[in-house]
């Protein structure tokens, strides 16, 4: 048996509220809908945007790390600092490639710059033009094969090996001085992790 509960009567001293008119009902429902959209729609939109950005970043990294040769553009600041390759700004024809394994990490960089910037580059590395030897192709055949560099074109070609104590990197540098005002520089920086 279901006994119905008595309803509580309104207090006698409180006036009766008038029934809500249609305009107020519509306004209240619209406000409720707006609140629901803001509470659910904004976070959902943020999640969609965030997921797309995360997916795009993953694709960029995948492209970067699946490269098998020189990539046009500048190595990151972290790479330049880690391998101590101070690519001068401005430079043209800048390209790089990095390889890592358990034994040795290498950064391959090429760029063309002005004679003054080339001197600053050497000075920042801790060397100068007096360390260059004409005809010295300091970059090994193995490293040339990795990058596709070919040092048999018109020169003169100059090179140097800048050795440093581990963990500082060793630099193999080859320079094409066919245009002395704008030398083309090739660097292989090796470091042992």
mmCIF file with all atom_site columns, C-alpha atoms in Angstrom:
data_model
loop_
_atom_site.group_PDB
_atom_site.id
_atom_site.type_symbol
_atom_site.label_atom_id
_atom_site.label_alt_id
_atom_site.label_comp_id
_atom_site.label_asym_id
_atom_site.label_entity_id
_atom_site.label_seq_id
_atom_site.pdbx_PDB_ins_code
_atom_site.Cartn_x
_atom_site.Cartn_y
_atom_site.Cartn_z
_atom_site.occupancy
_atom_site.B_iso_or_equiv
_atom_site.pdbx_formal_charge
_atom_site.auth_seq_id
_atom_site.auth_comp_id
_atom_site.auth_asym_id
_atom_site.auth_atom_id
_atom_site.pdbx_PDB_model_num
ATOM 1   C CA . UNK A 1 1   ? 0.000  0.000  0.000   1.00 0.00 ? 1   UNK A CA 1
ATOM 2   C CA . UNK A 1 2   ? 1.396  3.355  -1.012  1.00 0.00 ? 2   UNK A CA 1
ATOM 3   C CA . UNK A 1 3   ? 0.572  6.082  1.318   1.00 0.00 ? 3   UNK A CA 1
ATOM 4   C CA . UNK A 1 4   ? 0.775  9.489  -0.231  1.00 0.00 ? 4   UNK A CA 1
ATOM 5   C CA . UNK A 1 5   ? 2.652  12.046 1.728   1.00 0.00 ? 5   UNK A CA 1
ATOM 6   C CA . UNK A 1 6   ? 0.958  15.282 2.541   1.00 0.00 ? 6   UNK A CA 1
ATOM 7   C CA . UNK A 1 7   ? 2.286  18.389 0.797   1.00 0.00 ? 7   UNK A CA 1
ATOM 8   C CA . UNK A 1 8   ? 3.553  21.176 2.945   1.00 0.00 ? 8   UNK A CA 1
ATOM 9   C CA . UNK A 1 9   ? 1.418  24.228 2.726   1.00 0.00 ? 9   UNK A CA 1
ATOM 10  C CA . UNK A 1 10  ? 2.931  27.591 1.894   1.00 0.00 ? 10  UNK A CA 1
ATOM 11  C CA . UNK A 1 11  ? 3.418  29.878 4.870   1.00 0.00 ? 11  UNK A CA 1
ATOM 12  C CA . UNK A 1 12  ? 0.415  32.097 5.337   1.00 0.00 ? 12  UNK A CA 1
ATOM 13  C CA . UNK A 1 13  ? 2.415  35.328 5.505   1.00 0.00 ? 13  UNK A CA 1
ATOM 14  C CA . UNK A 1 14  ? 4.252  34.783 2.152   1.00 0.00 ? 14  UNK A CA 1
ATOM 15  C CA . UNK A 1 15  ? 2.543  36.069 -0.980  1.00 0.00 ? 15  UNK A CA 1
ATOM 16  C CA . UNK A 1 16  ? 1.901  33.683 -3.853  1.00 0.00 ? 16  UNK A CA 1
ATOM 17  C CA . UNK A 1 17  ? 4.456  33.927 -6.722  1.00 0.00 ? 17  UNK A CA 1
ATOM 18  C CA . UNK A 1 18  ? 2.910  34.616 -10.065 1.00 0.00 ? 18  UNK A CA 1
ATOM 19  C CA . UNK A 1 19  ? 3.335  32.013 -12.780 1.00 0.00 ? 19  UNK A CA 1
ATOM 20  C CA . UNK A 1 20  ? 6.360  32.556 -15.068 1.00 0.00 ? 20  UNK A CA 1
ATOM 21  C CA . UNK A 1 21  ? 5.495  34.085 -18.395 1.00 0.00 ? 21  UNK A CA 1
ATOM 22  C CA . UNK A 1 22  ? 6.696  32.650 -21.705 1.00 0.00 ? 22  UNK A CA 1
ATOM 23  C CA . UNK A 1 23  ? 9.480  35.233 -22.198 1.00 0.00 ? 23  UNK A CA 1
ATOM 24  C CA . UNK A 1 24  ? 11.096 34.415 -18.847 1.00 0.00 ? 24  UNK A CA 1
ATOM 25  C CA . UNK A 1 25  ? 10.910 30.684 -19.531 1.00 0.00 ? 25  UNK A CA 1
ATOM 26  C CA . UNK A 1 26  ? 12.682 31.130 -22.880 1.00 0.00 ? 26  UNK A CA 1
ATOM 27  C CA . UNK A 1 27  ? 15.338 33.403 -21.341 1.00 0.00 ? 27  UNK A CA 1
ATOM 28  C CA . UNK A 1 28  ? 16.008 30.967 -18.475 1.00 0.00 ? 28  UNK A CA 1
ATOM 29  C CA . UNK A 1 29  ? 16.312 28.006 -20.858 1.00 0.00 ? 29  UNK A CA 1
ATOM 30  C CA . UNK A 1 30  ? 18.643 29.955 -23.188 1.00 0.00 ? 30  UNK A CA 1
ATOM 31  C CA . UNK A 1 31  ? 20.860 30.884 -20.229 1.00 0.00 ? 31  UNK A CA 1
ATOM 32  C CA . UNK A 1 32  ? 20.912 27.259 -19.065 1.00 0.00 ? 32  UNK A CA 1
ATOM 33  C CA . UNK A 1 33  ? 21.878 26.121 -22.591 1.00 0.00 ? 33  UNK A CA 1
ATOM 34  C CA . UNK A 1 34  ? 24.638 28.739 -22.786 1.00 0.00 ? 34  UNK A CA 1
ATOM 35  C CA . UNK A 1 35  ? 26.101 27.568 -19.458 1.00 0.00 ? 35  UNK A CA 1
ATOM 36  C CA . UNK A 1 36  ? 26.028 23.932 -20.593 1.00 0.00 ? 36  UNK A CA 1
ATOM 37  C CA . UNK A 1 37  ? 27.769 24.808 -23.869 1.00 0.00 ? 37  UNK A CA 1
ATOM 38  C CA . UNK A 1 38  ? 30.450 26.782 -22.032 1.00 0.00 ? 38  UNK A CA 1
ATOM 39  C CA . UNK A 1 39  ? 31.039 24.072 -19.431 1.00 0.00 ? 39  UNK A CA 1
ATOM 40  C CA . UNK A 1 40  ? 31.206 21.229 -21.963 1.00 0.00 ? 40  UNK A CA 1
ATOM 41  C CA . UNK A 1 41  ? 32.018 22.784 -25.334 1.00 0.00 ? 41  UNK A CA 1
ATOM 42  C CA . UNK A 1 42  ? 35.025 24.912 -24.383 1.00 0.00 ? 42  UNK A CA 1
ATOM 43  C CA . UNK A 1 43  ? 36.991 22.083 -22.707 1.00 0.00 ? 43  UNK A CA 1
ATOM 44  C CA . UNK A 1 44  ? 36.057 19.703 -25.545 1.00 0.00 ? 44  UNK A CA 1
ATOM 45  C CA . UNK A 1 45  ? 37.279 22.232 -28.128 1.00 0.00 ? 45  UNK A CA 1
ATOM 46  C CA . UNK A 1 46  ? 40.503 22.697 -26.185 1.00 0.00 ? 46  UNK A CA 1
ATOM 47  C CA . UNK A 1 47  ? 41.068 18.924 -26.158 1.00 0.00 ? 47  UNK A CA 1
ATOM 48  C CA . UNK A 1 48  ? 40.562 18.697 -29.924 1.00 0.00 ? 48  UNK A CA 1
ATOM 49  C CA . UNK A 1 49  ? 43.000 21.564 -30.602 1.00 0.00 ? 49  UNK A CA 1
ATOM 50  C CA . UNK A 1 50  ? 45.551 20.120 -28.177 1.00 0.00 ? 50  UNK A CA 1
ATOM 51  C CA . UNK A 1 51  ? 45.318 16.663 -29.734 1.00 0.00 ? 51  UNK A CA 1
ATOM 52  C CA . UNK A 1 52  ? 45.879 18.095 -33.230 1.00 0.00 ? 52  UNK A CA 1
ATOM 53  C CA . UNK A 1 53  ? 48.914 20.099 -32.079 1.00 0.00 ? 53  UNK A CA 1
ATOM 54  C CA . UNK A 1 54  ? 50.368 17.058 -30.351 1.00 0.00 ? 54  UNK A CA 1
ATOM 55  C CA . UNK A 1 55  ? 49.864 14.914 -33.448 1.00 0.00 ? 55  UNK A CA 1
ATOM 56  C CA . UNK A 1 56  ? 51.480 17.568 -35.682 1.00 0.00 ? 56  UNK A CA 1
ATOM 57  C CA . UNK A 1 57  ? 54.477 17.864 -33.339 1.00 0.00 ? 57  UNK A CA 1
ATOM 58  C CA . UNK A 1 58  ? 54.937 14.111 -33.468 1.00 0.00 ? 58  UNK A CA 1
ATOM 59  C CA . UNK A 1 59  ? 54.914 14.154 -37.270 1.00 0.00 ? 59  UNK A CA 1
ATOM 60  C CA . UNK A 1 60  ? 57.526 16.942 -37.320 1.00 0.00 ? 60  UNK A CA 1
ATOM 61  C CA . UNK A 1 61  ? 59.788 14.976 -34.984 1.00 0.00 ? 61  UNK A CA 1
ATOM 62  C CA . UNK A 1 62  ? 59.266 11.809 -37.004 1.00 0.00 ? 62  UNK A CA 1
ATOM 63  C CA . UNK A 1 63  ? 60.277 13.636 -40.195 1.00 0.00 ? 63  UNK A CA 1
ATOM 64  C CA . UNK A 1 64  ? 63.307 15.153 -38.477 1.00 0.00 ? 64  UNK A CA 1
ATOM 65  C CA . UNK A 1 65  ? 64.594 11.881 -37.046 1.00 0.00 ? 65  UNK A CA 1
ATOM 66  C CA . UNK A 1 66  ? 63.856 9.801  -40.126 1.00 0.00 ? 66  UNK A CA 1
ATOM 67  C CA . UNK A 1 67  ? 66.033 12.022 -42.330 1.00 0.00 ? 67  UNK A CA 1
ATOM 68  C CA . UNK A 1 68  ? 68.887 10.141 -43.949 1.00 0.00 ? 68  UNK A CA 1
ATOM 69  C CA . UNK A 1 69  ? 70.971 13.050 -45.187 1.00 0.00 ? 69  UNK A CA 1
ATOM 70  C CA . UNK A 1 70  ? 71.441 16.767 -45.001 1.00 0.00 ? 70  UNK A CA 1
ATOM 71  C CA . UNK A 1 71  ? 68.389 18.827 -44.142 1.00 0.00 ? 71  UNK A CA 1
ATOM 72  C CA . UNK A 1 72  ? 68.223 22.390 -45.403 1.00 0.00 ? 72  UNK A CA 1
ATOM 73  C CA . UNK A 1 73  ? 68.071 24.832 -42.514 1.00 0.00 ? 73  UNK A CA 1
ATOM 74  C CA . UNK A 1 74  ? 69.875 25.653 -39.303 1.00 0.00 ? 74  UNK A CA 1
ATOM 75  C CA . UNK A 1 75  ? 70.674 23.131 -36.599 1.00 0.00 ? 75  UNK A CA 1
ATOM 76  C CA . UNK A 1 76  ? 68.927 23.940 -33.334 1.00 0.00 ? 76  UNK A CA 1
ATOM 77  C CA . UNK A 1 77  ? 70.652 26.162 -30.791 1.00 0.00 ? 77  UNK A CA 1
ATOM 78  C CA . UNK A 1 78  ? 71.028 23.159 -28.518 1.00 0.00 ? 78  UNK A CA 1
ATOM 79  C CA . UNK A 1 79  ? 72.783 21.199 -31.276 1.00 0.00 ? 79  UNK A CA 1
ATOM 80  C CA . UNK A 1 80  ? 75.067 24.129 -32.106 1.00 0.00 ? 80  UNK A CA 1
ATOM 81  C CA . UNK A 1 81  ? 75.952 24.576 -28.439 1.00 0.00 ? 81  UNK A CA 1
ATOM 82  C CA . UNK A 1 82  ? 76.400 20.855 -27.707 1.00 0.00 ? 82  UNK A CA 1
ATOM 83  C CA . UNK A 1 83  ? 78.639 20.278 -30.736 1.00 0.00 ? 83  UNK A CA 1
ATOM 84  C CA . UNK A 1 84  ? 80.259 23.743 -30.463 1.00 0.00 ? 84  UNK A CA 1
ATOM 85  C CA . UNK A 1 85  ? 79.528 24.648 -34.082 1.00 0.00 ? 85  UNK A CA 1
ATOM 86  C CA . UNK A 1 86  ? 78.888 28.422 -34.075 1.00 0.00 ? 86  UNK A CA 1
ATOM 87  C CA . UNK A 1 87  ? 77.313 28.867 -37.517 1.00 0.00 ? 87  UNK A CA 1
ATOM 88  C CA . UNK A 1 88  ? 77.701 32.590 -38.232 1.00 0.00 ? 88  UNK A CA 1
ATOM 89  C CA . UNK A 1 89  ? 74.702 34.735 -38.970 1.00 0.00 ? 89  UNK A CA 1
ATOM 90  C CA . UNK A 1 90  ? 74.223 35.643 -41.789 1.00 0.00 ? 90  UNK A CA 1
ATOM 91  C CA . UNK A 1 91  ? 75.105 32.483 -43.701 1.00 0.00 ? 91  UNK A CA 1
ATOM 92  C CA . UNK A 1 92  ? 73.683 30.912 -46.845 1.00 0.00 ? 92  UNK A CA 1
ATOM 93  C CA . UNK A 1 93  ? 73.280 27.321 -48.067 1.00 0.00 ? 93  UNK A CA 1
ATOM 94  C CA . UNK A 1 94  ? 72.964 26.154 -44.452 1.00 0.00 ? 94  UNK A CA 1
ATOM 95  C CA . UNK A 1 95  ? 72.197 22.450 -44.020 1.00 0.00 ? 95  UNK A CA 1
ATOM 96  C CA . UNK A 1 96  ? 72.807 19.898 -41.273 1.00 0.00 ? 96  UNK A CA 1
ATOM 97  C CA . UNK A 1 97  ? 72.425 16.274 -40.283 1.00 0.00 ? 97  UNK A CA 1
ATOM 98  C CA . UNK A 1 98  ? 72.890 14.572 -36.913 1.00 0.00 ? 98  UNK A CA 1
ATOM 99  C CA . UNK A 1 99  ? 73.674 10.938 -36.180 1.00 0.00 ? 99  UNK A CA 1
ATOM 100 C CA . UNK A 1 100 ? 73.743 9.314  -32.769 1.00 0.00 ? 100 UNK A CA 1
ATOM 101 C CA . UNK A 1 101 ? 74.708 5.863  -31.584 1.00 0.00 ? 101 UNK A CA 1
ATOM 102 C CA . UNK A 1 102 ? 76.072 4.336  -28.404 1.00 0.00 ? 102 UNK A CA 1
ATOM 103 C CA . UNK A 1 103 ? 79.661 5.055  -29.416 1.00 0.00 ? 103 UNK A CA 1
ATOM 104 C CA . UNK A 1 104 ? 79.801 8.458  -31.167 1.00 0.00 ? 104 UNK A CA 1
ATOM 105 C CA . UNK A 1 105 ? 77.446 11.329 -31.962 1.00 0.00 ? 105 UNK A CA 1
ATOM 106 C CA . UNK A 1 106 ? 78.092 13.494 -35.014 1.00 0.00 ? 106 UNK A CA 1
ATOM 107 C CA . UNK A 1 107 ? 76.715 16.766 -36.324 1.00 0.00 ? 107 UNK A CA 1
ATOM 108 C CA . UNK A 1 108 ? 77.348 17.516 -40.000 1.00 0.00 ? 108 UNK A CA 1
ATOM 109 C CA . UNK A 1 109 ? 76.948 21.182 -40.961 1.00 0.00 ? 109 UNK A CA 1
ATOM 110 C CA . UNK A 1 110 ? 77.570 23.130 -44.139 1.00 0.00 ? 110 UNK A CA 1
ATOM 111 C CA . UNK A 1 111 ? 77.241 26.856 -44.756 1.00 0.00 ? 111 UNK A CA 1
ATOM 112 C CA . UNK A 1 112 ? 78.534 29.669 -46.936 1.00 0.00 ? 112 UNK A CA 1
ATOM 113 C CA . UNK A 1 113 ? 79.474 32.928 -45.255 1.00 0.00 ? 113 UNK A CA 1
ATOM 114 C CA . UNK A 1 114 ? 81.617 36.035 -45.637 1.00 0.00 ? 114 UNK A CA 1
ATOM 115 C CA . UNK A 1 115 ? 85.388 35.995 -45.089 1.00 0.00 ? 115 UNK A CA 1
ATOM 116 C CA . UNK A 1 116 ? 85.015 38.067 -41.897 1.00 0.00 ? 116 UNK A CA 1
ATOM 117 C CA . UNK A 1 117 ? 82.320 35.741 -40.511 1.00 0.00 ? 117 UNK A CA 1
ATOM 118 C CA . UNK A 1 118 ? 84.493 32.740 -41.394 1.00 0.00 ? 118 UNK A CA 1
ATOM 119 C CA . UNK A 1 119 ? 87.345 34.233 -39.335 1.00 0.00 ? 119 UNK A CA 1
ATOM 120 C CA . UNK A 1 120 ? 84.921 34.800 -36.419 1.00 0.00 ? 120 UNK A CA 1
ATOM 121 C CA . UNK A 1 121 ? 83.705 31.195 -36.784 1.00 0.00 ? 121 UNK A CA 1
ATOM 122 C CA . UNK A 1 122 ? 87.269 29.869 -36.519 1.00 0.00 ? 122 UNK A CA 1
ATOM 123 C CA . UNK A 1 123 ? 88.055 32.156 -33.571 1.00 0.00 ? 123 UNK A CA 1
ATOM 124 C CA . UNK A 1 124 ? 84.920 31.067 -31.696 1.00 0.00 ? 124 UNK A CA 1
ATOM 125 C CA . UNK A 1 125 ? 85.937 27.431 -32.245 1.00 0.00 ? 125 UNK A CA 1
ATOM 126 C CA . UNK A 1 126 ? 89.391 28.185 -30.833 1.00 0.00 ? 126 UNK A CA 1
ATOM 127 C CA . UNK A 1 127 ? 91.357 28.128 -34.103 1.00 0.00 ? 127 UNK A CA 1
ATOM 128 C CA . UNK A 1 128 ? 92.321 30.528 -36.887 1.00 0.00 ? 128 UNK A CA 1
ATOM 129 C CA . UNK A 1 129 ? 93.354 30.499 -40.547 1.00 0.00 ? 129 UNK A CA 1
ATOM 130 C CA . UNK A 1 130 ? 96.954 29.594 -39.668 1.00 0.00 ? 130 UNK A CA 1
ATOM 131 C CA . UNK A 1 131 ? 95.674 26.128 -38.626 1.00 0.00 ? 131 UNK A CA 1
ATOM 132 C CA . UNK A 1 132 ? 94.247 25.490 -42.127 1.00 0.00 ? 132 UNK A CA 1
ATOM 133 C CA . UNK A 1 133 ? 96.320 23.329 -44.501 1.00 0.00 ? 133 UNK A CA 1
ATOM 134 C CA . UNK A 1 134 ? 95.855 23.635 -48.258 1.00 0.00 ? 134 UNK A CA 1
ATOM 135 C CA . UNK A 1 135 ? 94.750 20.408 -49.879 1.00 0.00 ? 135 UNK A CA 1
ATOM 136 C CA . UNK A 1 136 ? 93.982 18.778 -46.506 1.00 0.00 ? 136 UNK A CA 1
ATOM 137 C CA . UNK A 1 137 ? 90.590 17.071 -46.803 1.00 0.00 ? 137 UNK A CA 1
ATOM 138 C CA . UNK A 1 138 ? 90.039 16.564 -43.079 1.00 0.00 ? 138 UNK A CA 1
ATOM 139 C CA . UNK A 1 139 ? 86.590 14.994 -43.448 1.00 0.00 ? 139 UNK A CA 1
ATOM 140 C CA . UNK A 1 140 ? 86.803 11.212 -43.855 1.00 0.00 ? 140 UNK A CA 1
ATOM 141 C CA . UNK A 1 141 ? 85.418 9.265  -46.816 1.00 0.00 ? 141 UNK A CA 1
ATOM 142 C CA . UNK A 1 142 ? 82.887 7.691  -44.446 1.00 0.00 ? 142 UNK A CA 1
ATOM 143 C CA . UNK A 1 143 ? 81.544 11.103 -43.408 1.00 0.00 ? 143 UNK A CA 1
ATOM 144 C CA . UNK A 1 144 ? 81.528 12.299 -47.021 1.00 0.00 ? 144 UNK A CA 1
ATOM 145 C CA . UNK A 1 145 ? 79.404 9.279  -47.965 1.00 0.00 ? 145 UNK A CA 1
ATOM 146 C CA . UNK A 1 146 ? 76.942 9.969  -45.131 1.00 0.00 ? 146 UNK A CA 1
ATOM 147 C CA . UNK A 1 147 ? 76.301 13.522 -46.341 1.00 0.00 ? 147 UNK A CA 1
ATOM 148 C CA . UNK A 1 148 ? 76.973 13.201 -50.056 1.00 0.00 ? 148 UNK A CA 1
ATOM 149 C CA . UNK A 1 149 ? 79.728 15.837 -49.899 1.00 0.00 ? 149 UNK A CA 1
ATOM 150 C CA . UNK A 1 150 ? 82.237 15.712 -52.744 1.00 0.00 ? 150 UNK A CA 1
ATOM 151 C CA . UNK A 1 151 ? 85.467 17.658 -52.363 1.00 0.00 ? 151 UNK A CA 1
ATOM 152 C CA . UNK A 1 152 ? 86.825 17.087 -55.871 1.00 0.00 ? 152 UNK A CA 1
ATOM 153 C CA . UNK A 1 153 ? 85.393 20.248 -57.454 1.00 0.00 ? 153 UNK A CA 1
ATOM 154 C CA . UNK A 1 154 ? 87.282 23.459 -58.153 1.00 0.00 ? 154 UNK A CA 1
ATOM 155 C CA . UNK A 1 155 ? 89.085 24.775 -55.091 1.00 0.00 ? 155 UNK A CA 1
ATOM 156 C CA . UNK A 1 156 ? 91.414 25.508 -53.529 1.00 0.00 ? 156 UNK A CA 1
ATOM 157 C CA . UNK A 1 157 ? 90.376 23.272 -50.624 1.00 0.00 ? 157 UNK A CA 1
ATOM 158 C CA . UNK A 1 158 ? 91.687 23.862 -47.116 1.00 0.00 ? 158 UNK A CA 1
ATOM 159 C CA . UNK A 1 159 ? 91.174 21.761 -44.005 1.00 0.00 ? 159 UNK A CA 1
ATOM 160 C CA . UNK A 1 160 ? 91.909 21.343 -40.342 1.00 0.00 ? 160 UNK A CA 1
ATOM 161 C CA . UNK A 1 161 ? 91.190 18.991 -37.466 1.00 0.00 ? 161 UNK A CA 1
ATOM 162 C CA . UNK A 1 162 ? 90.450 20.736 -34.193 1.00 0.00 ? 162 UNK A CA 1
ATOM 163 C CA . UNK A 1 163 ? 90.861 18.094 -31.485 1.00 0.00 ? 163 UNK A CA 1
ATOM 164 C CA . UNK A 1 164 ? 89.656 18.680 -27.943 1.00 0.00 ? 164 UNK A CA 1
ATOM 165 C CA . UNK A 1 165 ? 89.681 16.542 -24.826 1.00 0.00 ? 165 UNK A CA 1
ATOM 166 C CA . UNK A 1 166 ? 86.489 14.536 -24.198 1.00 0.00 ? 166 UNK A CA 1
ATOM 167 C CA . UNK A 1 167 ? 83.675 15.329 -23.685 1.00 0.00 ? 167 UNK A CA 1
ATOM 168 C CA . UNK A 1 168 ? 84.311 18.412 -25.882 1.00 0.00 ? 168 UNK A CA 1
ATOM 169 C CA . UNK A 1 169 ? 83.744 17.629 -29.565 1.00 0.00 ? 169 UNK A CA 1
ATOM 170 C CA . UNK A 1 170 ? 86.431 17.214 -32.212 1.00 0.00 ? 170 UNK A CA 1
ATOM 171 C CA . UNK A 1 171 ? 85.869 19.227 -35.391 1.00 0.00 ? 171 UNK A CA 1
ATOM 172 C CA . UNK A 1 172 ? 86.877 18.218 -38.911 1.00 0.00 ? 172 UNK A CA 1
ATOM 173 C CA . UNK A 1 173 ? 86.655 21.294 -41.127 1.00 0.00 ? 173 UNK A CA 1
ATOM 174 C CA . UNK A 1 174 ? 86.988 21.576 -44.901 1.00 0.00 ? 174 UNK A CA 1
ATOM 175 C CA . UNK A 1 175 ? 86.700 24.938 -46.661 1.00 0.00 ? 175 UNK A CA 1
ATOM 176 C CA . UNK A 1 176 ? 86.280 25.658 -50.353 1.00 0.00 ? 176 UNK A CA 1
ATOM 177 C CA . UNK A 1 177 ? 88.026 28.946 -51.106 1.00 0.00 ? 177 UNK A CA 1
ATOM 178 C CA . UNK A 1 178 ? 87.012 29.133 -54.780 1.00 0.00 ? 178 UNK A CA 1
ATOM 179 C CA . UNK A 1 179 ? 85.373 32.446 -53.777 1.00 0.00 ? 179 UNK A CA 1
ATOM 180 C CA . UNK A 1 180 ? 87.628 33.815 -51.000 1.00 0.00 ? 180 UNK A CA 1
ATOM 181 C CA . UNK A 1 181 ? 85.075 36.514 -50.167 1.00 0.00 ? 181 UNK A CA 1
ATOM 182 C CA . UNK A 1 182 ? 82.396 33.832 -49.529 1.00 0.00 ? 182 UNK A CA 1
ATOM 183 C CA . UNK A 1 183 ? 83.997 30.535 -48.456 1.00 0.00 ? 183 UNK A CA 1
ATOM 184 C CA . UNK A 1 184 ? 81.893 27.373 -48.346 1.00 0.00 ? 184 UNK A CA 1
ATOM 185 C CA . UNK A 1 185 ? 82.462 25.606 -45.022 1.00 0.00 ? 185 UNK A CA 1
ATOM 186 C CA . UNK A 1 186 ? 81.884 21.923 -44.184 1.00 0.00 ? 186 UNK A CA 1
ATOM 187 C CA . UNK A 1 187 ? 82.115 20.757 -40.557 1.00 0.00 ? 187 UNK A CA 1
ATOM 188 C CA . UNK A 1 188 ? 81.843 17.381 -38.870 1.00 0.00 ? 188 UNK A CA 1
ATOM 189 C CA . UNK A 1 189 ? 81.675 17.641 -35.080 1.00 0.00 ? 189 UNK A CA 1
ATOM 190 C CA . UNK A 1 190 ? 82.185 14.351 -33.215 1.00 0.00 ? 190 UNK A CA 1
ATOM 191 C CA . UNK A 1 191 ? 81.568 13.775 -29.559 1.00 0.00 ? 191 UNK A CA 1
ATOM 192 C CA . UNK A 1 192 ? 81.665 10.673 -27.401 1.00 0.00 ? 192 UNK A CA 1
ATOM 193 C CA . UNK A 1 193 ? 78.633 10.515 -25.107 1.00 0.00 ? 193 UNK A CA 1
#
